Coordinates of C-alpha atoms in Angstrom, one line a residue:
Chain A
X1 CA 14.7 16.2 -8.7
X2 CA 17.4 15.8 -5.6
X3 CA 16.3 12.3 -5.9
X4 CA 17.9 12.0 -10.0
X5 CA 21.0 13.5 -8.9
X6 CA 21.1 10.7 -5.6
X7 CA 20.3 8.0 -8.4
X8 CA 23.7 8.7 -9.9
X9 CA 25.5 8.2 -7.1
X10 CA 23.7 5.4 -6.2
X11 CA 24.4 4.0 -10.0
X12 CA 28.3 4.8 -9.7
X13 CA 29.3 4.5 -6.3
X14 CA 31.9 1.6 -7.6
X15 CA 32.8 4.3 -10.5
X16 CA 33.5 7.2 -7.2
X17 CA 35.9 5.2 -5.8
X18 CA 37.5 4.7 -8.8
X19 CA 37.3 8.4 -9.7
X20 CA 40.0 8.4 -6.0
X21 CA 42.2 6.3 -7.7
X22 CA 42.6 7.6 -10.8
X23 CA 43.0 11.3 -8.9
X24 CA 45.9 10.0 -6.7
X25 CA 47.5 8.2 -9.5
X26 CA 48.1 11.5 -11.4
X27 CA 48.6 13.4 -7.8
X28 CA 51.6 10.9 -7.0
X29 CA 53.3 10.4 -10.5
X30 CA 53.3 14.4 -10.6
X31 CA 54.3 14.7 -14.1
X32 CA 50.7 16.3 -15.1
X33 CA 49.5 19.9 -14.6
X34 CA 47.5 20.1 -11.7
X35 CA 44.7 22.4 -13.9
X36 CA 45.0 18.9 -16.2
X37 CA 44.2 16.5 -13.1
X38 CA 41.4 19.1 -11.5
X39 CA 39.6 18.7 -15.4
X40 CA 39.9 15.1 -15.8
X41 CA 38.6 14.7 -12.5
X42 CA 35.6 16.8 -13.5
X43 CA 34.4 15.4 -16.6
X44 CA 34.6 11.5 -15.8
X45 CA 31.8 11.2 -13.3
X46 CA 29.5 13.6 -16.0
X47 CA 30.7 11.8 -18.9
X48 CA 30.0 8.3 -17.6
X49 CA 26.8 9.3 -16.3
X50 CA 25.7 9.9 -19.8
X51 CA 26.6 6.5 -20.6
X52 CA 24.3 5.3 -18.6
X53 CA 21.6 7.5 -19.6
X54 CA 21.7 7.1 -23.3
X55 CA 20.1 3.7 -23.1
X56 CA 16.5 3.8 -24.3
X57 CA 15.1 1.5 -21.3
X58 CA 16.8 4.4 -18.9
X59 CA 15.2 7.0 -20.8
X60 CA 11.6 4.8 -21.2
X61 CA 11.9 4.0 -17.1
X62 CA 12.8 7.7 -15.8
X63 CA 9.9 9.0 -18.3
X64 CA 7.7 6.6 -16.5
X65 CA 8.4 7.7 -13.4
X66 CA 6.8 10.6 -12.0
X67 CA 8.8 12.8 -13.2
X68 CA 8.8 15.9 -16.4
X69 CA 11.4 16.3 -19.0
X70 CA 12.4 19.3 -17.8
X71 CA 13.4 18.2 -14.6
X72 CA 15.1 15.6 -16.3
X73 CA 17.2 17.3 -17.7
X74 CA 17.6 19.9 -14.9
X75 CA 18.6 17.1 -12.8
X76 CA 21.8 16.1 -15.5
X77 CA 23.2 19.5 -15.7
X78 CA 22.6 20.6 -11.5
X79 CA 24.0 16.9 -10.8
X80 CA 27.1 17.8 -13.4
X81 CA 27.6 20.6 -11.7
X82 CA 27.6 18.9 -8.5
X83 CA 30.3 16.5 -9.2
X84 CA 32.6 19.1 -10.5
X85 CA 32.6 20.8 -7.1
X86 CA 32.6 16.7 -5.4
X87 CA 35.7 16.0 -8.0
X88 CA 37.6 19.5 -7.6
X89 CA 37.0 19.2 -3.7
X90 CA 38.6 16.0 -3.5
X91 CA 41.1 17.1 -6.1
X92 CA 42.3 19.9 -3.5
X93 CA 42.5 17.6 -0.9
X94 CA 44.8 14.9 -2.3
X95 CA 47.2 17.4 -3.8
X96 CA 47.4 19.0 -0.6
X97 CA 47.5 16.0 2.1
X98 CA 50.4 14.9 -0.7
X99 CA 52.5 18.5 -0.4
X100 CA 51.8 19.3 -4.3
X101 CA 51.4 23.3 -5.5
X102 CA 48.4 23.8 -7.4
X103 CA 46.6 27.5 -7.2
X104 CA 43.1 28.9 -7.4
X105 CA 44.4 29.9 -10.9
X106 CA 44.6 26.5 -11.7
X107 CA 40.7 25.4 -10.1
X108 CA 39.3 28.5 -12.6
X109 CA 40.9 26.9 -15.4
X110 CA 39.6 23.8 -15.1
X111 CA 36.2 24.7 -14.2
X112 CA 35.6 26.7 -16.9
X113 CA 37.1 24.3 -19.3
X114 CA 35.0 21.4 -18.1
X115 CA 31.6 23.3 -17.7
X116 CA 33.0 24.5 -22.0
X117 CA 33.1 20.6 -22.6
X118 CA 30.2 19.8 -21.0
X119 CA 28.1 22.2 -22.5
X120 CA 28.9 20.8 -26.1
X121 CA 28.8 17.2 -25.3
X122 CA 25.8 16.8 -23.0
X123 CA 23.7 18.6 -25.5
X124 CA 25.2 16.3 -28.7
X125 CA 24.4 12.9 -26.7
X126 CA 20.6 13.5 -26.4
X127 CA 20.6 14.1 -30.5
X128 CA 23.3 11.1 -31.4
X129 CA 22.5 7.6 -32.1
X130 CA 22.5 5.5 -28.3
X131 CA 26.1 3.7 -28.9
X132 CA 27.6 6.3 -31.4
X133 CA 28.2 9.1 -28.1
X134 CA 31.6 8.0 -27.0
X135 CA 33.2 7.5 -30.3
X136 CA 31.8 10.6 -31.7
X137 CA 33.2 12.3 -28.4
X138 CA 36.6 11.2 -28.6
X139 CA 36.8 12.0 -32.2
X140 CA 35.4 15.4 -32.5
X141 CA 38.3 15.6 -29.3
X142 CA 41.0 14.5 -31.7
X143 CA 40.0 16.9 -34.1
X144 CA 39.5 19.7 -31.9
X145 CA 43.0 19.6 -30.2
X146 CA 44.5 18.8 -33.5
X147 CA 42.6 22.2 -35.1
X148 CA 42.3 24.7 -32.3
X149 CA 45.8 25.5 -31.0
X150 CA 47.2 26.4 -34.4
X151 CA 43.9 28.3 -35.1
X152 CA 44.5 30.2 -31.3
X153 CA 47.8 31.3 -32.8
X154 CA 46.8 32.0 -35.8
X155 CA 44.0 34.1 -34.7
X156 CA 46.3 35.9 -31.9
X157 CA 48.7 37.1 -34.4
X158 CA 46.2 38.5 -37.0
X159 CA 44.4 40.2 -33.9
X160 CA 46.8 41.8 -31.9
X161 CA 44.6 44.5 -30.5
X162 CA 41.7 42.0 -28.8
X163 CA 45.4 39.6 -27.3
X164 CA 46.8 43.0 -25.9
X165 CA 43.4 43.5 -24.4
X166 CA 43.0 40.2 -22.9
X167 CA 46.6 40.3 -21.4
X168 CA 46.5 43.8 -20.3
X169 CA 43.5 42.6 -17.6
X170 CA 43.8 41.5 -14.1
X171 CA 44.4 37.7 -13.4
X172 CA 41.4 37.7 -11.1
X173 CA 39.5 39.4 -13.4
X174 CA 40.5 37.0 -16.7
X175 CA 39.7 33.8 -14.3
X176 CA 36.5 35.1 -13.4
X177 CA 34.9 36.0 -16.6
X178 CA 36.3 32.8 -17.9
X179 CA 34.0 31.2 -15.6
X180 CA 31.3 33.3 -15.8
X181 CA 31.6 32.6 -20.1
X182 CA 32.3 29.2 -19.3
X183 CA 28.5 29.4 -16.5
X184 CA 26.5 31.4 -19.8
X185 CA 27.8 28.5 -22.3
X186 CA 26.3 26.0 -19.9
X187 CA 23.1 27.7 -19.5
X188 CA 22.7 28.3 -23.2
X189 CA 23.4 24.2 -23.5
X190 CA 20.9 23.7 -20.7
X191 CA 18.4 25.4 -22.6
X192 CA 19.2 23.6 -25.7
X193 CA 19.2 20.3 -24.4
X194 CA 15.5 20.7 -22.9
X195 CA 14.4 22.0 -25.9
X196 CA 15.7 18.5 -27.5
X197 CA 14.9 16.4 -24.6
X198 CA 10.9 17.3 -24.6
X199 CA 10.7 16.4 -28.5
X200 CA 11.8 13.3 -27.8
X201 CA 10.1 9.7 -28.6
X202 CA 10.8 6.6 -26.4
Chain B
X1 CA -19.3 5.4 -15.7
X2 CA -15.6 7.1 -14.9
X3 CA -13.0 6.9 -17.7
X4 CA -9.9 6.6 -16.3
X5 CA -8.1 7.4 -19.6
X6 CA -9.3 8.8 -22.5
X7 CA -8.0 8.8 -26.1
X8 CA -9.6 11.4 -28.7
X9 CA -8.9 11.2 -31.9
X10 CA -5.6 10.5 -31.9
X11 CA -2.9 10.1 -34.6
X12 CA 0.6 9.5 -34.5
X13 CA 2.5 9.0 -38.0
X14 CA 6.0 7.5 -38.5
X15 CA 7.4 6.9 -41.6
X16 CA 6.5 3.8 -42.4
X17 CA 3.5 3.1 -39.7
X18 CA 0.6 5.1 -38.5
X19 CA -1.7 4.8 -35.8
X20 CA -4.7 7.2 -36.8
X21 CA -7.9 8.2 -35.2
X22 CA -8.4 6.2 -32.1
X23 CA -10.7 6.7 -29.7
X24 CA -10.2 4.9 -26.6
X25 CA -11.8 4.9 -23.1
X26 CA -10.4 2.8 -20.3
X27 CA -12.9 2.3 -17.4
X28 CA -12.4 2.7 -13.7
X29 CA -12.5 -0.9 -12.0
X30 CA -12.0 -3.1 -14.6
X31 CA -9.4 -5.3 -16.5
X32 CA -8.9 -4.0 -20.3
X33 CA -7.3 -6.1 -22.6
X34 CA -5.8 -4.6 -25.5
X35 CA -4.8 -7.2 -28.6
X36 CA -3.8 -6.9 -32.0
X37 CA -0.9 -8.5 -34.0
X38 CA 2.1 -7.7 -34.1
X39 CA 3.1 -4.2 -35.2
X40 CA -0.7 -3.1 -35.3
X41 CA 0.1 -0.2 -32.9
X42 CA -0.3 -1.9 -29.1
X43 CA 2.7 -0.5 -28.3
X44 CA 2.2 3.2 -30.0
X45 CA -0.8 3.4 -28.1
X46 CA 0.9 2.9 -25.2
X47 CA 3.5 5.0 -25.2
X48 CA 0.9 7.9 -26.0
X49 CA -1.2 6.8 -22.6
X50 CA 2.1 7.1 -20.9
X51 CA 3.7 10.4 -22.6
X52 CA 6.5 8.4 -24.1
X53 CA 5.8 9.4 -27.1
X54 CA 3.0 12.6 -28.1
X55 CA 0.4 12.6 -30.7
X56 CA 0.4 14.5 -33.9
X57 CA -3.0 15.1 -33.3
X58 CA -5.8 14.2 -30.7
X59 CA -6.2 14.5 -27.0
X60 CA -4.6 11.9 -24.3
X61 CA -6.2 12.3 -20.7
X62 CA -5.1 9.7 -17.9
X63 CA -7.7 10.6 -14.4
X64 CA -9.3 13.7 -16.4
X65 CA -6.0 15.7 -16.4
X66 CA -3.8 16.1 -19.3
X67 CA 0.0 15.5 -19.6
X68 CA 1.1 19.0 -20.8
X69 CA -0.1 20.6 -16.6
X70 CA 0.1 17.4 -14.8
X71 CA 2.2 14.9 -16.2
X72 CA 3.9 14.3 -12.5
X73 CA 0.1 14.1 -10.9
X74 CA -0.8 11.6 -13.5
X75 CA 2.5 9.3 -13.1
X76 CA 2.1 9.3 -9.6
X77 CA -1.0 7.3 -10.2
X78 CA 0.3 5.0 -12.6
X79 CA 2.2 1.5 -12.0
X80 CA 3.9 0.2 -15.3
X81 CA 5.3 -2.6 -16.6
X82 CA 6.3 -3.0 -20.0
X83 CA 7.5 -6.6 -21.9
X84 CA 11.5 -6.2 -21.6
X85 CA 13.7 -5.1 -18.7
X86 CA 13.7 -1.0 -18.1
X87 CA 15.6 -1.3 -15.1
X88 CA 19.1 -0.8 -14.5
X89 CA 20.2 -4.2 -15.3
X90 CA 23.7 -4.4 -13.3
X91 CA 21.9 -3.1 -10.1
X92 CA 20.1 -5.3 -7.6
X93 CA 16.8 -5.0 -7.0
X94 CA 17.5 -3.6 -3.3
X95 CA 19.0 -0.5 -5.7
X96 CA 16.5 -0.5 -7.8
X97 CA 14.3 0.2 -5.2
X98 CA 15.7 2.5 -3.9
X99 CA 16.5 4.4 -6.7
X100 CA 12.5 4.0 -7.9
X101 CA 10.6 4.2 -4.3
X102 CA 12.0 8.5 -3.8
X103 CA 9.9 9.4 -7.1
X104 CA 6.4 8.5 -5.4
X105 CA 4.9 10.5 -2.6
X106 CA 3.3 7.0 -1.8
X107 CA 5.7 4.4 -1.7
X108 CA 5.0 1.5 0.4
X109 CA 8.3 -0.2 1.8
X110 CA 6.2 -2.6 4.3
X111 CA 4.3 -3.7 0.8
X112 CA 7.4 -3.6 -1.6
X113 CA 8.7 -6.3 0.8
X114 CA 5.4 -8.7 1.1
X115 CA 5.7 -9.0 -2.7
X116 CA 9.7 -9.6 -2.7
X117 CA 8.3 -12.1 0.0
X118 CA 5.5 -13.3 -1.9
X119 CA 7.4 -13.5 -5.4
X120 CA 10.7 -14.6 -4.0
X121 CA 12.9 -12.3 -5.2
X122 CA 16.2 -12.0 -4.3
X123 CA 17.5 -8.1 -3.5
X124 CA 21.0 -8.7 -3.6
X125 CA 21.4 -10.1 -6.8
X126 CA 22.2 -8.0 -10.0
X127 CA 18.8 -7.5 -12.4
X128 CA 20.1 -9.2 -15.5
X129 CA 20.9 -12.2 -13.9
X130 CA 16.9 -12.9 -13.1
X131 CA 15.2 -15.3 -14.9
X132 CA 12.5 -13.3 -17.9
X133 CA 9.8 -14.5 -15.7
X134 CA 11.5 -13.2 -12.5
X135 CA 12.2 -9.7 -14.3
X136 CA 8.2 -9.7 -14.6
X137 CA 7.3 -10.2 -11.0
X138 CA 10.3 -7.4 -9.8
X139 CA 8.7 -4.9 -12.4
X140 CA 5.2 -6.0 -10.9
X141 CA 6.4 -5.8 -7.3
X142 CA 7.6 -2.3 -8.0
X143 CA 4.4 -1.2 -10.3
X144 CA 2.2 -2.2 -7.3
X145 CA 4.1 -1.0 -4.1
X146 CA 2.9 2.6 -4.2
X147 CA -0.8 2.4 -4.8
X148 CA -0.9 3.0 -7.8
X149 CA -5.3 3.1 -9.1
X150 CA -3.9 2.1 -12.5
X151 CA -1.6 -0.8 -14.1
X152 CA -0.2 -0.5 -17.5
X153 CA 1.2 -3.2 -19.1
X154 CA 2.6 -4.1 -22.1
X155 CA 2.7 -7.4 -23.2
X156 CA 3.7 -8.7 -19.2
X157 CA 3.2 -12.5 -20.6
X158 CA 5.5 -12.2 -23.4
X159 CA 8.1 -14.5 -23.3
X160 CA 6.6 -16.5 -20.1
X161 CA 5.8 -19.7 -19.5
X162 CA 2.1 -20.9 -19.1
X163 CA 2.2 -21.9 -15.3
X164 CA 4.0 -18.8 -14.6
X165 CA 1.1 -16.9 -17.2
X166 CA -1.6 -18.4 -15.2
X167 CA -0.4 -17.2 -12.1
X168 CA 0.3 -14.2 -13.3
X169 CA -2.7 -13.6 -14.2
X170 CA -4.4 -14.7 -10.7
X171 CA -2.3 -12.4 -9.3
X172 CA -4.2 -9.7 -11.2
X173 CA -6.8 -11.0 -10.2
X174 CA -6.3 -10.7 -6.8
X175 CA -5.0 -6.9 -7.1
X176 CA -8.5 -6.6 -8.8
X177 CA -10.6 -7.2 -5.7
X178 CA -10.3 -3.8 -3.9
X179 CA -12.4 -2.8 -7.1
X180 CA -10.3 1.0 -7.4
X181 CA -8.1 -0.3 -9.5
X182 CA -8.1 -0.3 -13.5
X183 CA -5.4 -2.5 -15.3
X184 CA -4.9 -1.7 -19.2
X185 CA -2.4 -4.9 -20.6
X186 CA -1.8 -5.5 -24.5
X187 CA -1.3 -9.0 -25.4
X188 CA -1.1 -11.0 -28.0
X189 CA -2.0 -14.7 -26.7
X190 CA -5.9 -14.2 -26.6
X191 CA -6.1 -16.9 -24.3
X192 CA -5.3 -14.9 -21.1
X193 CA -7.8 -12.4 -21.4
X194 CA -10.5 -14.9 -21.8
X195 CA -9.5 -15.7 -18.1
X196 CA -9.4 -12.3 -16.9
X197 CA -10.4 -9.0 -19.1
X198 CA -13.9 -7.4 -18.9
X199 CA -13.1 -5.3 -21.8
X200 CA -11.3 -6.2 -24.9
X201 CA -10.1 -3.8 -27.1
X202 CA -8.8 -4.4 -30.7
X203 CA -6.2 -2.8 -32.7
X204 CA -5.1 -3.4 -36.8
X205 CA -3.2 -2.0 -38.8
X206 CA -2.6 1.4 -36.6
X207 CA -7.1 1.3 -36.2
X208 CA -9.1 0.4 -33.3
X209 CA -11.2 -1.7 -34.6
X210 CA -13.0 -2.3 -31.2
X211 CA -13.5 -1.6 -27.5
X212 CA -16.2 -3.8 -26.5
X213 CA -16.8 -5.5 -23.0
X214 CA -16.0 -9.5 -23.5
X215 CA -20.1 -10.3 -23.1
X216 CA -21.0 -8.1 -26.7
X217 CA -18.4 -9.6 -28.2
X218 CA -18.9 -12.9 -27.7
X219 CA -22.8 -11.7 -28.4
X220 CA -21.8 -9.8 -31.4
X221 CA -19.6 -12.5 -33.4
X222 CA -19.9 -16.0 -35.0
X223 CA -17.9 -18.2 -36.6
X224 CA -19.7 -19.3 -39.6
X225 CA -19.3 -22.7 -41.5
X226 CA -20.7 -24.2 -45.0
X227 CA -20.1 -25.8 -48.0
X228 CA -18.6 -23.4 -50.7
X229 CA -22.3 -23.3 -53.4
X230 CA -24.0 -21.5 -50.3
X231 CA -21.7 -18.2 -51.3
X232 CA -22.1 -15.9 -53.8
X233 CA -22.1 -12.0 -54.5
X234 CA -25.5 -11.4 -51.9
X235 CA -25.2 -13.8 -49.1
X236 CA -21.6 -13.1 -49.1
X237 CA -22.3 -9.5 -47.7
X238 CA -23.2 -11.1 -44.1
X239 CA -19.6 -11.6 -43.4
X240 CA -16.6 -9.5 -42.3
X241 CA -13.9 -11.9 -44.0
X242 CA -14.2 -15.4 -46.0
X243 CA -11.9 -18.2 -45.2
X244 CA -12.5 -20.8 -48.3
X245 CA -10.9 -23.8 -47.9
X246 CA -11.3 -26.9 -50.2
X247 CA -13.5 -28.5 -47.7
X248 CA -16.0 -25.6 -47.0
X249 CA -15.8 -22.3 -46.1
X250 CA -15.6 -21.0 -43.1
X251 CA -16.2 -17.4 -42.1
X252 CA -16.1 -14.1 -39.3
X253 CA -19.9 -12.5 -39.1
X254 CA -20.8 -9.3 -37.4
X255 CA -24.7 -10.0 -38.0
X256 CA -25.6 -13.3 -36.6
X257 CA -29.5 -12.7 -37.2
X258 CA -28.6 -11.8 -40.9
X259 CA -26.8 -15.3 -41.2
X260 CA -29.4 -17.2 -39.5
X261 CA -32.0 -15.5 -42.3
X262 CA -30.4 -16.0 -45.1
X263 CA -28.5 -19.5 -44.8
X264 CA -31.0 -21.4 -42.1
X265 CA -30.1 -24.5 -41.1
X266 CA -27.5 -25.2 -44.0
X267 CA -24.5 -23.6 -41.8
X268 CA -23.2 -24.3 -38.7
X269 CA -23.0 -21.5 -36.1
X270 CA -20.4 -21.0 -33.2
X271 CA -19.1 -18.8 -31.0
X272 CA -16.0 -17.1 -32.3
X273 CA -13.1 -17.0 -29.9
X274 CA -10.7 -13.6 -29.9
X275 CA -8.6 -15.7 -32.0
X276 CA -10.9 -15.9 -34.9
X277 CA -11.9 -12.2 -34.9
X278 CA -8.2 -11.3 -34.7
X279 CA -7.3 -13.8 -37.9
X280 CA -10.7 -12.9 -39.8
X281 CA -10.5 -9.0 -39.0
X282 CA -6.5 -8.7 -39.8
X283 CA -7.7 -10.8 -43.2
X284 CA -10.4 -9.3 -43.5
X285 CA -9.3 -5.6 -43.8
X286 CA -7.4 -6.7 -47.0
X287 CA -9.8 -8.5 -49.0
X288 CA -13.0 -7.5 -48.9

């Protein structure tokens, strides 16, 4: 399985290097949050990696090879995992070899929030149409952002009780069981995913 | 004699195709061929040997062992090549390689590179840039570089030409002479496996018609040819399909005895090639 996650970076080492530049381009305009650059720099390796994947020869050669479904799959969400810690470590070193602020605070954030994306969008590109996944992605993204704030709001004034509850705890606390929620969605998506992946007909 | 895979009874059912109640054994040592038109379910079947895709019903086993407890065992033991590209197709083949060779305990590297040698392949060039023919020999070179005791194939020679067929098929051949090693291949230009196959079996419309070795079928079969007054409703029954043609007829038997009894000297007799039994069966299923 250690040898699906080396595939991917044997597949994108081009797409790595790239992943540098894009990173110091937001590190050195500095007009971006650096919770927003730590995110972006998380989901791009997973997301293109899915590209790559959703081609039926990809799926008809890796099923070929000794390998099971399970593991598979296993080897998508690890490997995700893996580049969020690659993509948040270089992350933290740009910002901090270029003498920009950025805070644990801000690492919880966007952990949590990509490991929340990934868990809805790996999931949705083993059931959508090969060719349909980014489109689909970008506009379920539109529409999210377009619904959820006002519905945040919404929701925070009509519930006052659970918003004084939430503010009333610890930031350590409130960052950690973000991430914890943010872990359980993943395994839940894992789970889902596998269930998907093993029905599926090459 | 060892099967080396085994199909029992099995269906799969898509909409609008089925594949239903094959039974299929694949022998140790020996070269399979596996024909049928197009769309009669090669490929179906081949997916199912391979866990691609699972049967509604039926049993698959590959070496004895089933897919559900040892599907990793089972791949480990199989080389594949199937009729388009599956490889990465920007990569070069160095890549490939070594994105392919970690999966198998018993990768070869000294014998992934007398192939590369052999077939002059170039490693640092991207996949999709290789010729069809040269796609075929990478997929070959990495299908036989980790010992694997048996080759599927799916239509290899589509899309090749016929010097590169022929030696493609002496390079089976020569991959044969160890005598461990089993290849399965589905084509459909019957010509190769007169060359090469021991065992031919035949596939329409989603049912195996046979799995015979090339001797009994060449034994079993005639072509059978006549003017059209010799046919009626009892002599007809000695055939498997009826070609009439303003000229004669000319017709697929099963019973070659029966045909010899009832028509004599007033027909002429020959062998049938695969090529007849595939037009006369795929005919044959309709009209009578």
């Amino acid at each position: 399985m250690f040898n699906l996650i080396r595939r991917d970076f044997i597949l994108q080492k081009w797409q790595l290097l790239l992943l540098i530049f894009i990173v110091l381009f937001f590190v050195l305009i500095d007009r971006q949050h650096p919770a927003f650059i730590f995110l972006l720099a998380s989901v791009i390796i997973p997301i293109n990696t899915l590209a790559n994947d959703e081609k039926a020869e990809t799926n008809i050669l890796l099923n070929s090879l000794p390998y099971t479904r399970t593991e598979i799959i296993a080897s998508r969400y690890l490997g995700s995992i893996v580049f969020i810690i690659l993509a948040t470590g270089v992350t933290s070193i740009l910002l901090y070899v270029f003498n920009k602020p950025f805070s644990i605070t801000d690492i919880a954030i966007s952990s949590s929030l990509a490991l929340l994306l990934l868990s809805f969008y790996l999931p949705m590109s083993y059931i959508i149409k090969p060719g349909y996944n980014f489109p689909v992605a970008l506009i379920s993204f539109l529409i999210l952002s377009g619904i959820v704030p006002p519905m945040v709001s919404y929701l925070s004034e009509k519930f006052t009780s659970f918003t004084d509850f939430i503010l009333k705890l610890s930031v350590p606390t409130l960052y950690t069981s973000a991430l914890l929620l943010g872990l359980a969605f993943y395994g839940t998506s894992w789970c889902i995913s596998s269930l998907i992946y093993r029905r599926k007909a090459f | 004699m060892e099967n080396v895979v085994e199909l029992t009874n099995v269906t799969k059912e898509f909409k609008d195709f089925s594949v239903k109640n094959i039974d299929l054994q694949v022998k140790r040592g020996f070269v399979h061929g596996f024909i049928g038109a197009n769309g009669a379910g090669k490929s179906t079947t081949i997916k199912m040997m391979m866990n691609l895709l699972q049967p509604d019903a039926g049993e698959v086993k590959v070496f004895g062992m089933d897919y559900k407890t040892h599907e990793k065992a089972i791949k480990e033991r199989i080389g594949f090549v199937y009729d388009g590209n599956v490889f990465y197709e920007g990569l070069h083949l160095k890549d490939i390689k070594r994105i392919v060779a970690p999966a198998y305990k018993h990768w070869d590297n000294a014998l992934f590179s007398q192939y590369v040698e052999q077939f002059e392949l170039p490693l640092n060039k991207a996949i999709k840039n290789f010729s069809k023919g040269m796609q075929m020999k990478a997929s070959l070179a990495i299908a036989l570089s980790h010992h694997a005791e048996l080759i599927i194939m799916d239509e290899p020679t589509a899309g090749l030409d016929p010097i590169f067929r022929r030696e493609l098929l002496g390079l089976l051949q020569e991959i044969m002479l160890d005598g461990s090693r089993t290849i399965f291949f589905s084509t459909h230009i019957t010509t190769d496996l007169n060359r090469i196959a021991d065992y031919i079996a035949f596939i329409n419309r989603g049912k195996l018609v046979f799995n015979n070795s090339i001797h009994d079928i060449t034994e079993n079969y005639a072509l059978v040819k006549g003017r059209t007054e010799l046919l009626d409703r009892d002599t007809e029954k000695a055939f498997v399909h009826i070609n009439r043609l303003s000229t004669g007829f000319e017709a697929l038997t099963e019973n070659v005895t029966a045909v010899e009894n009832t028509f004599g000297d007033s027909v002429v007799i020959e062998q049938a090639t695969l090529e007849d039994i595939m037009f006369h069966m795929k005919g044959g299923m309709q009209h009578v």
